[in-house]
Amino acid sequence: MKLSQAPVLLLATLPSRNTPTAALLQTITRLYMTTESSTAAASKKPKILCLHGKFQNAATFSNKIAGARRKLAREYDLHFIDGPIVLEEGYDGATLDENDLLRSWWVRSSEERHILVREALEYAIGQTDRHEMDAILGFSQGGTLATALALSGAFPNLKCVVTAGAPFVTEALDEAAILAEEYSDCITGNSDSLYEAGLRIPKFHMAGENDALVPAESTKLLCEKGGSGTFVMHEQGHLFPTRSGRVQEVLDFLANHSIK
């Protein structure tokens, strides 16, 4: 809004003729600034934290979901972050493209346990303004992390979660419960309130019929254990769906849960 437009909007609130000129100008300025602030707040897009899968990074994930990203970006501010662990070429079959760094949120030990999960949670929390995130979207390992972050209680204004090809990882939910207890003790004194609140956050989990890396049953278990989940199958493999019909389902889910 231009300053020249302000008097038109403020006519109903202008002081009487008896008000001194200085006070009149102060009133106009104050009301103008209030209107400007309200307009800026109204135009602010909801923020979505976007978490890549294992063997990806923020840039590659953004590129791989370009079709979905462009549609989401019309309504939302998408915040992509890199995982904390850089994987070397050859790790678990990984191959590197030129000038590319493959990353992970956590890794598996020689005993096949997932380790560095607590560090991943704390890292993701520290990389964002956790009070401003409205939703979390994650693929594969990033989807598991998205669910765990919702359960941790670290994002007080979080309204929903979207995942694709995300496996159930016991350690992720266990660490989320511990973190939620710590947050709860500091904030409310109720050791289970934040985790229970996280279970109630709506979650939309997608699994691929032809996913050779993450069985649909594993994603379904994440849906069941993560609370308040909707489980859907798509006809593709291990990817975040970008076909228009599936993207529309995601958009509808976000809109239905006050992310608009």
PDB file of C-alpha atoms in Angstrom:
ATOM      1  CA  MET A   1       0.000   0.000   0.000  1.00  0.00           C
ATOM      2  CA  LYS A   2       1.365   3.451  -0.934  1.00  0.00           C
ATOM      3  CA  LEU A   3       1.394   6.218   1.649  1.00  0.00           C
ATOM      4  CA  SER A   4      -0.881   8.323  -0.556  1.00  0.00           C
ATOM      5  CA  GLN A   5      -3.574   5.674  -0.125  1.00  0.00           C
ATOM      6  CA  ALA A   6      -3.495   5.735   3.678  1.00  0.00           C
ATOM      7  CA  PRO A   7      -5.927   8.661   4.265  1.00  0.00           C
ATOM      8  CA  VAL A   8      -8.606   6.827   2.240  1.00  0.00           C
ATOM      9  CA  LEU A   9      -8.390   3.842   4.592  1.00  0.00           C
ATOM     10  CA  LEU A  10      -8.146   5.961   7.711  1.00  0.00           C
ATOM     11  CA  LEU A  11     -10.994   8.446   7.232  1.00  0.00           C
ATOM     12  CA  ALA A  12     -13.214   6.723   9.764  1.00  0.00           C
ATOM     13  CA  THR A  13     -10.564   6.996  12.476  1.00  0.00           C
ATOM     14  CA  LEU A  14      -9.241  10.531  11.951  1.00  0.00           C
ATOM     15  CA  PRO A  15      -9.430  12.849  14.995  1.00  0.00           C
ATOM     16  CA  SER A  16     -11.711  15.895  15.094  1.00  0.00           C
ATOM     17  CA  ARG A  17     -10.721  19.371  13.833  1.00  0.00           C
ATOM     18  CA  ASN A  18      -9.814  20.419  17.360  1.00  0.00           C
ATOM     19  CA  THR A  19      -6.927  17.922  17.550  1.00  0.00           C
ATOM     20  CA  PRO A  20      -3.531  19.658  17.278  1.00  0.00           C
ATOM     21  CA  THR A  21      -1.719  19.175  13.954  1.00  0.00           C
ATOM     22  CA  ALA A  22       1.182  17.236  15.505  1.00  0.00           C
ATOM     23  CA  ALA A  23      -1.173  14.802  17.201  1.00  0.00           C
ATOM     24  CA  LEU A  24      -3.124  14.394  13.974  1.00  0.00           C
ATOM     25  CA  LEU A  25       0.036  13.507  12.056  1.00  0.00           C
ATOM     26  CA  GLN A  26       1.071  11.055  14.757  1.00  0.00           C
ATOM     27  CA  THR A  27      -2.305   9.348  14.545  1.00  0.00           C
ATOM     28  CA  ILE A  28      -2.097   9.038  10.750  1.00  0.00           C
ATOM     29  CA  THR A  29       1.451   7.678  10.944  1.00  0.00           C
ATOM     30  CA  ARG A  30       0.564   5.171  13.662  1.00  0.00           C
ATOM     31  CA  LEU A  31      -2.488   3.875  11.804  1.00  0.00           C
ATOM     32  CA  TYR A  32      -0.579   3.712   8.531  1.00  0.00           C
ATOM     33  CA  MET A  33       2.208   1.648  10.101  1.00  0.00           C
ATOM     34  CA  THR A  34      -0.339  -0.673  11.716  1.00  0.00           C
ATOM     35  CA  THR A  35      -2.029  -1.207   8.344  1.00  0.00           C
ATOM     36  CA  GLU A  36       1.326  -1.891   6.679  1.00  0.00           C
ATOM     37  CA  SER A  37       2.258  -4.443   9.359  1.00  0.00           C
ATOM     38  CA  SER A  38      -1.099  -6.190   9.054  1.00  0.00           C
ATOM     39  CA  THR A  39      -0.770  -6.365   5.267  1.00  0.00           C
ATOM     40  CA  ALA A  40       2.732  -7.835   5.513  1.00  0.00           C
ATOM     41  CA  ALA A  41       1.592 -10.431   8.052  1.00  0.00           C
ATOM     42  CA  ALA A  42      -1.364 -11.425   5.889  1.00  0.00           C
ATOM     43  CA  SER A  43       0.857 -11.974   2.842  1.00  0.00           C
ATOM     44  CA  LYS A  44       3.428 -14.088   4.703  1.00  0.00           C
ATOM     45  CA  LYS A  45       3.539 -17.653   3.404  1.00  0.00           C
ATOM     46  CA  PRO A  46       3.376 -20.608   5.794  1.00  0.00           C
ATOM     47  CA  LYS A  47       6.766 -22.304   6.148  1.00  0.00           C
ATOM     48  CA  ILE A  48       7.496 -25.950   5.382  1.00  0.00           C
ATOM     49  CA  LEU A  49      10.736 -27.616   6.453  1.00  0.00           C
ATOM     50  CA  CYS A  50      11.915 -30.026   3.703  1.00  0.00           C
ATOM     51  CA  LEU A  51      14.160 -32.969   4.607  1.00  0.00           C
ATOM     52  CA  HIS A  52      15.980 -35.013   1.964  1.00  0.00           C
ATOM     53  CA  GLY A  53      16.581 -38.743   1.938  1.00  0.00           C
ATOM     54  CA  LYS A  54      19.777 -40.673   2.523  1.00  0.00           C
ATOM     55  CA  PHE A  55      22.326 -40.278  -0.316  1.00  0.00           C
ATOM     56  CA  GLN A  56      20.833 -36.878  -1.196  1.00  0.00           C
ATOM     57  CA  ASN A  57      21.306 -33.289  -0.091  1.00  0.00           C
ATOM     58  CA  ALA A  58      19.078 -30.219   0.026  1.00  0.00           C
ATOM     59  CA  ALA A  59      19.821 -29.227  -3.579  1.00  0.00           C
ATOM     60  CA  THR A  60      19.379 -32.677  -5.118  1.00  0.00           C
ATOM     61  CA  PHE A  61      16.138 -33.260  -3.239  1.00  0.00           C
ATOM     62  CA  SER A  62      14.809 -29.895  -4.364  1.00  0.00           C
ATOM     63  CA  ASN A  63      15.693 -30.748  -7.966  1.00  0.00           C
ATOM     64  CA  LYS A  64      14.223 -34.245  -7.848  1.00  0.00           C
ATOM     65  CA  ILE A  65      10.851 -32.977  -6.667  1.00  0.00           C
ATOM     66  CA  ALA A  66      10.862 -29.951  -8.980  1.00  0.00           C
ATOM     67  CA  GLY A  67       7.356 -30.655 -10.270  1.00  0.00           C
ATOM     68  CA  ALA A  68       5.916 -30.785  -6.771  1.00  0.00           C
ATOM     69  CA  ARG A  69       8.174 -28.020  -5.497  1.00  0.00           C
ATOM     70  CA  ARG A  70       6.949 -25.476  -8.030  1.00  0.00           C
ATOM     71  CA  LYS A  71       3.313 -26.079  -7.085  1.00  0.00           C
ATOM     72  CA  LEU A  72       4.012 -26.045  -3.367  1.00  0.00           C
ATOM     73  CA  ALA A  73       6.089 -22.872  -3.641  1.00  0.00           C
ATOM     74  CA  ARG A  74       3.075 -20.947  -4.929  1.00  0.00           C
ATOM     75  CA  GLU A  75       1.496 -21.208  -1.497  1.00  0.00           C
ATOM     76  CA  TYR A  76       4.349 -22.037   0.871  1.00  0.00           C
ATOM     77  CA  ASP A  77       7.846 -20.965   1.826  1.00  0.00           C
ATOM     78  CA  LEU A  78       9.916 -24.142   1.388  1.00  0.00           C
ATOM     79  CA  HIS A  79      13.005 -24.425   3.591  1.00  0.00           C
ATOM     80  CA  PHE A  80      15.440 -27.163   2.424  1.00  0.00           C
ATOM     81  CA  ILE A  81      18.360 -28.076   4.704  1.00  0.00           C
ATOM     82  CA  ASP A  82      21.329 -30.450   4.360  1.00  0.00           C
ATOM     83  CA  GLY A  83      21.806 -33.452   6.595  1.00  0.00           C
ATOM     84  CA  PRO A  84      24.773 -33.303   9.005  1.00  0.00           C
ATOM     85  CA  ILE A  85      26.640 -36.412   7.801  1.00  0.00           C
ATOM     86  CA  VAL A  86      28.638 -36.397   4.555  1.00  0.00           C
ATOM     87  CA  LEU A  87      28.866 -39.901   3.065  1.00  0.00           C
ATOM     88  CA  GLU A  88      32.012 -41.023   1.311  1.00  0.00           C
ATOM     89  CA  GLU A  89      31.853 -42.597  -2.116  1.00  0.00           C
ATOM     90  CA  GLY A  90      31.404 -46.329  -1.777  1.00  0.00           C
ATOM     91  CA  TYR A  91      29.522 -46.125   1.527  1.00  0.00           C
ATOM     92  CA  ASP A  92      26.709 -48.650   1.268  1.00  0.00           C
ATOM     93  CA  GLY A  93      27.059 -48.538  -2.530  1.00  0.00           C
ATOM     94  CA  ALA A  94      26.967 -44.737  -2.820  1.00  0.00           C
ATOM     95  CA  THR A  95      28.386 -43.079  -5.930  1.00  0.00           C
ATOM     96  CA  LEU A  96      29.175 -39.381  -6.184  1.00  0.00           C
ATOM     97  CA  ASP A  97      28.389 -37.061  -9.052  1.00  0.00           C
ATOM     98  CA  GLU A  98      30.924 -34.344  -9.808  1.00  0.00           C
ATOM     99  CA  ASN A  99      30.871 -31.550  -7.196  1.00  0.00           C
ATOM    100  CA  ASP A 100      28.146 -33.372  -5.290  1.00  0.00           C
ATOM    101  CA  LEU A 101      28.038 -34.266  -1.614  1.00  0.00           C
ATOM    102  CA  LEU A 102      25.767 -37.077  -0.531  1.00  0.00           C
ATOM    103  CA  ARG A 103      24.434 -36.703   2.964  1.00  0.00           C
ATOM    104  CA  SER A 104      22.570 -38.599   5.627  1.00  0.00           C
ATOM    105  CA  TRP A 105      20.763 -37.781   8.849  1.00  0.00           C
ATOM    106  CA  TRP A 106      22.063 -40.838  10.691  1.00  0.00           C
ATOM    107  CA  VAL A 107      23.867 -44.094   9.881  1.00  0.00           C
ATOM    108  CA  ARG A 108      23.796 -47.729  10.924  1.00  0.00           C
ATOM    109  CA  SER A 109      26.392 -49.333  13.149  1.00  0.00           C
ATOM    110  CA  SER A 110      28.055 -52.677  12.532  1.00  0.00           C
ATOM    111  CA  GLU A 111      25.341 -54.134  14.780  1.00  0.00           C
ATOM    112  CA  GLU A 112      22.705 -52.736  12.383  1.00  0.00           C
ATOM    113  CA  ARG A 113      21.509 -50.187  14.916  1.00  0.00           C
ATOM    114  CA  HIS A 114      20.728 -46.661  13.791  1.00  0.00           C
ATOM    115  CA  ILE A 115      23.161 -44.300  15.491  1.00  0.00           C
ATOM    116  CA  LEU A 116      23.571 -40.499  15.710  1.00  0.00           C
ATOM    117  CA  VAL A 117      19.787 -40.153  15.689  1.00  0.00           C
ATOM    118  CA  ARG A 118      19.673 -37.802  18.689  1.00  0.00           C
ATOM    119  CA  GLU A 119      22.320 -35.670  17.002  1.00  0.00           C
ATOM    120  CA  ALA A 120      20.209 -35.551  13.829  1.00  0.00           C
ATOM    121  CA  LEU A 121      17.170 -34.325  15.752  1.00  0.00           C
ATOM    122  CA  GLU A 122      19.139 -31.627  17.534  1.00  0.00           C
ATOM    123  CA  TYR A 123      20.866 -30.604  14.301  1.00  0.00           C
ATOM    124  CA  ALA A 124      17.604 -30.202  12.377  1.00  0.00           C
ATOM    125  CA  ILE A 125      16.093 -28.210  15.233  1.00  0.00           C
ATOM    126  CA  GLY A 126      19.141 -25.961  15.352  1.00  0.00           C
ATOM    127  CA  GLN A 127      19.075 -25.304  11.601  1.00  0.00           C
ATOM    128  CA  THR A 128      15.645 -23.668  11.694  1.00  0.00           C
ATOM    129  CA  ASP A 129      13.565 -21.129  13.511  1.00  0.00           C
ATOM    130  CA  ARG A 130      11.475 -23.858  15.078  1.00  0.00           C
ATOM    131  CA  HIS A 131       8.737 -21.434  16.124  1.00  0.00           C
ATOM    132  CA  GLU A 132       8.021 -20.486  12.500  1.00  0.00           C
ATOM    133  CA  MET A 133       7.638 -23.910  10.886  1.00  0.00           C
ATOM    134  CA  ASP A 134       4.050 -24.822  10.026  1.00  0.00           C
ATOM    135  CA  ALA A 135       4.721 -28.240   8.463  1.00  0.00           C
ATOM    136  CA  ILE A 136       7.531 -30.705   7.779  1.00  0.00           C
ATOM    137  CA  LEU A 137       7.918 -32.628   4.523  1.00  0.00           C
ATOM    138  CA  GLY A 138      10.396 -35.483   4.270  1.00  0.00           C
ATOM    139  CA  PHE A 139      11.503 -38.213   1.886  1.00  0.00           C
ATOM    140  CA  SER A 140      12.814 -41.635   2.943  1.00  0.00           C
ATOM    141  CA  GLN A 141      15.102 -41.170   5.965  1.00  0.00           C
ATOM    142  CA  GLY A 142      14.051 -37.511   5.985  1.00  0.00           C
ATOM    143  CA  GLY A 143      10.428 -38.604   6.319  1.00  0.00           C
ATOM    144  CA  THR A 144      11.256 -40.680   9.372  1.00  0.00           C
ATOM    145  CA  LEU A 145      13.071 -37.674  10.805  1.00  0.00           C
ATOM    146  CA  ALA A 146      10.061 -35.465  10.018  1.00  0.00           C
ATOM    147  CA  THR A 147       7.818 -37.774  12.030  1.00  0.00           C
ATOM    148  CA  ALA A 148      10.282 -37.906  14.917  1.00  0.00           C
ATOM    149  CA  LEU A 149      10.584 -34.114  14.969  1.00  0.00           C
ATOM    150  CA  ALA A 150       6.809 -33.822  15.203  1.00  0.00           C
ATOM    151  CA  LEU A 151       6.816 -36.176  18.189  1.00  0.00           C
ATOM    152  CA  SER A 152       9.709 -34.379  19.886  1.00  0.00           C
ATOM    153  CA  GLY A 153       7.657 -31.278  20.639  1.00  0.00           C
ATOM    154  CA  ALA A 154      10.438 -29.030  19.345  1.00  0.00           C
ATOM    155  CA  PHE A 155       8.176 -27.244  16.843  1.00  0.00           C
ATOM    156  CA  PRO A 156       5.385 -25.644  18.898  1.00  0.00           C
ATOM    157  CA  ASN A 157       3.399 -24.333  15.911  1.00  0.00           C
ATOM    158  CA  LEU A 158       3.655 -27.448  13.746  1.00  0.00           C
ATOM    159  CA  LYS A 159       0.340 -28.375  12.156  1.00  0.00           C
ATOM    160  CA  CYS A 160       1.095 -31.427   9.986  1.00  0.00           C
ATOM    161  CA  VAL A 161       3.702 -33.731   8.431  1.00  0.00           C
ATOM    162  CA  VAL A 162       4.040 -35.209   4.923  1.00  0.00           C
ATOM    163  CA  THR A 163       6.341 -38.151   4.122  1.00  0.00           C
ATOM    164  CA  ALA A 164       7.131 -40.421   1.180  1.00  0.00           C
ATOM    165  CA  GLY A 165       9.021 -43.714   1.232  1.00  0.00           C
ATOM    166  CA  ALA A 166       9.815 -43.296   4.926  1.00  0.00           C
ATOM    167  CA  PRO A 167      10.787 -46.393   6.936  1.00  0.00           C
ATOM    168  CA  PHE A 168       9.929 -47.101  10.545  1.00  0.00           C
ATOM    169  CA  VAL A 169      13.058 -46.650  12.673  1.00  0.00           C
ATOM    170  CA  THR A 170      12.659 -47.569  16.333  1.00  0.00           C
ATOM    171  CA  GLU A 171      15.593 -45.447  17.456  1.00  0.00           C
ATOM    172  CA  ALA A 172      14.121 -42.323  15.839  1.00  0.00           C
ATOM    173  CA  LEU A 173      10.855 -42.526  17.749  1.00  0.00           C
ATOM    174  CA  ASP A 174      12.650 -43.522  20.954  1.00  0.00           C
ATOM    175  CA  GLU A 175      14.925 -40.481  20.776  1.00  0.00           C
ATOM    176  CA  ALA A 176      11.943 -38.262  19.960  1.00  0.00           C
ATOM    177  CA  ALA A 177      10.208 -39.469  23.121  1.00  0.00           C
ATOM    178  CA  ILE A 178      13.275 -38.678  25.235  1.00  0.00           C
ATOM    179  CA  LEU A 179      13.580 -35.227  23.695  1.00  0.00           C
ATOM    180  CA  ALA A 180       9.872 -34.560  24.229  1.00  0.00           C
ATOM    181  CA  GLU A 181      10.225 -35.477  27.891  1.00  0.00           C
ATOM    182  CA  GLU A 182      13.117 -33.050  28.270  1.00  0.00           C
ATOM    183  CA  TYR A 183      11.194 -30.252  26.565  1.00  0.00           C
ATOM    184  CA  SER A 184       8.097 -31.021  28.614  1.00  0.00           C
ATOM    185  CA  ASP A 185       9.972 -30.930  31.906  1.00  0.00           C
ATOM    186  CA  CYS A 186      11.428 -27.535  31.015  1.00  0.00           C
ATOM    187  CA  ILE A 187       8.240 -26.001  29.658  1.00  0.00           C
ATOM    188  CA  THR A 188       5.253 -27.590  31.346  1.00  0.00           C
ATOM    189  CA  GLY A 189       6.447 -29.979  34.015  1.00  0.00           C
ATOM    190  CA  ASN A 190       4.326 -32.689  32.366  1.00  0.00           C
ATOM    191  CA  SER A 191       6.675 -35.349  31.027  1.00  0.00           C
ATOM    192  CA  ASP A 192       4.290 -36.837  28.470  1.00  0.00           C
ATOM    193  CA  SER A 193       2.305 -33.824  27.211  1.00  0.00           C
ATOM    194  CA  LEU A 194       4.490 -32.841  24.248  1.00  0.00           C
ATOM    195  CA  TYR A 195       4.893 -36.391  22.943  1.00  0.00           C
ATOM    196  CA  GLU A 196       1.154 -36.970  23.204  1.00  0.00           C
ATOM    197  CA  ALA A 197       0.562 -33.691  21.388  1.00  0.00           C
ATOM    198  CA  GLY A 198       2.986 -34.832  18.693  1.00  0.00           C
ATOM    199  CA  LEU A 199       1.041 -38.045  18.220  1.00  0.00           C
ATOM    200  CA  ARG A 200      -2.047 -35.955  17.520  1.00  0.00           C
ATOM    201  CA  ILE A 201      -0.389 -33.904  14.767  1.00  0.00           C
ATOM    202  CA  PRO A 202      -1.875 -35.079  11.415  1.00  0.00           C
ATOM    203  CA  LYS A 203       0.535 -37.005   9.204  1.00  0.00           C
ATOM    204  CA  PHE A 204       0.273 -38.034   5.548  1.00  0.00           C
ATOM    205  CA  HIS A 205       2.468 -41.029   4.651  1.00  0.00           C
ATOM    206  CA  MET A 206       2.943 -42.165   1.034  1.00  0.00           C
ATOM    207  CA  ALA A 207       4.454 -45.509   0.019  1.00  0.00           C
ATOM    208  CA  GLY A 208       5.338 -46.835  -3.434  1.00  0.00           C
ATOM    209  CA  GLU A 209       3.944 -50.115  -4.722  1.00  0.00           C
ATOM    210  CA  ASN A 210       7.243 -50.684  -6.540  1.00  0.00           C
ATOM    211  CA  ASP A 211       9.588 -49.375  -3.850  1.00  0.00           C
ATOM    212  CA  ALA A 212      12.488 -51.828  -3.707  1.00  0.00           C
ATOM    213  CA  LEU A 213      14.275 -49.993  -0.881  1.00  0.00           C
ATOM    214  CA  VAL A 214      11.594 -49.290   1.723  1.00  0.00           C
ATOM    215  CA  PRO A 215       8.764 -51.839   1.964  1.00  0.00           C
ATOM    216  CA  ALA A 216       5.287 -50.360   2.197  1.00  0.00           C
ATOM    217  CA  GLU A 217       4.813 -52.319   5.429  1.00  0.00           C
ATOM    218  CA  SER A 218       7.623 -50.310   7.032  1.00  0.00           C
ATOM    219  CA  THR A 219       5.993 -46.996   6.095  1.00  0.00           C
ATOM    220  CA  LYS A 220       2.642 -48.315   7.311  1.00  0.00           C
ATOM    221  CA  LEU A 221       4.240 -49.164  10.673  1.00  0.00           C
ATOM    222  CA  LEU A 222       5.643 -45.632  10.878  1.00  0.00           C
ATOM    223  CA  CYS A 223       2.137 -44.369  10.183  1.00  0.00           C
ATOM    224  CA  GLU A 224       0.709 -46.497  12.993  1.00  0.00           C
ATOM    225  CA  LYS A 225       3.399 -45.753  15.573  1.00  0.00           C
ATOM    226  CA  GLY A 226       3.682 -42.066  14.672  1.00  0.00           C
ATOM    227  CA  GLY A 227       0.063 -41.318  15.520  1.00  0.00           C
ATOM    228  CA  SER A 228      -2.771 -39.612  13.593  1.00  0.00           C
ATOM    229  CA  GLY A 229      -1.513 -40.888  10.271  1.00  0.00           C
ATOM    230  CA  THR A 230      -3.091 -41.293   6.851  1.00  0.00           C
ATOM    231  CA  PHE A 231      -1.440 -44.008   4.737  1.00  0.00           C
ATOM    232  CA  VAL A 232      -1.697 -43.999   0.941  1.00  0.00           C
ATOM    233  CA  MET A 233      -0.078 -46.085  -1.781  1.00  0.00           C
ATOM    234  CA  HIS A 234       1.146 -44.733  -5.098  1.00  0.00           C
ATOM    235  CA  GLU A 235       2.032 -46.703  -8.198  1.00  0.00           C
ATOM    236  CA  GLN A 236       5.717 -45.760  -8.387  1.00  0.00           C
ATOM    237  CA  GLY A 237       8.914 -46.731  -6.583  1.00  0.00           C
ATOM    238  CA  HIS A 238      11.226 -45.124  -4.039  1.00  0.00           C
ATOM    239  CA  LEU A 239      10.588 -41.434  -4.677  1.00  0.00           C
ATOM    240  CA  PHE A 240       8.581 -38.419  -3.618  1.00  0.00           C
ATOM    241  CA  PRO A 241       5.645 -38.371  -6.080  1.00  0.00           C
ATOM    242  CA  THR A 242       5.549 -35.409  -8.459  1.00  0.00           C
ATOM    243  CA  ARG A 243       2.633 -36.420 -10.683  1.00  0.00           C
ATOM    244  CA  SER A 244      -0.139 -33.857 -10.572  1.00  0.00           C
ATOM    245  CA  GLY A 245      -2.744 -36.092  -8.930  1.00  0.00           C
ATOM    246  CA  ARG A 246      -0.453 -37.031  -6.041  1.00  0.00           C
ATOM    247  CA  VAL A 247       0.791 -33.488  -5.587  1.00  0.00           C
ATOM    248  CA  GLN A 248      -2.815 -32.325  -5.394  1.00  0.00           C
ATOM    249  CA  GLU A 249      -3.417 -34.847  -2.609  1.00  0.00           C
ATOM    250  CA  VAL A 250      -0.539 -33.298  -0.693  1.00  0.00           C
ATOM    251  CA  LEU A 251      -1.851 -29.782  -1.325  1.00  0.00           C
ATOM    252  CA  ASP A 252      -5.327 -30.810  -0.180  1.00  0.00           C
ATOM    253  CA  PHE A 253      -3.918 -32.389   2.971  1.00  0.00           C
ATOM    254  CA  LEU A 254      -1.965 -29.242   3.817  1.00  0.00           C
ATOM    255  CA  ALA A 255      -4.974 -27.013   3.169  1.00  0.00           C
ATOM    256  CA  ASN A 256      -7.283 -29.251   5.201  1.00  0.00           C
ATOM    257  CA  HIS A 257      -5.022 -28.863   8.206  1.00  0.00           C
ATOM    258  CA  SER A 258      -4.884 -25.073   8.208  1.00  0.00           C
ATOM    259  CA  ILE A 259      -1.670 -24.814   6.179  1.00  0.00           C
ATOM    260  CA  LYS A 260      -2.812 -22.256   3.620  1.00  0.00           C
TER     261      LYS A 260
END
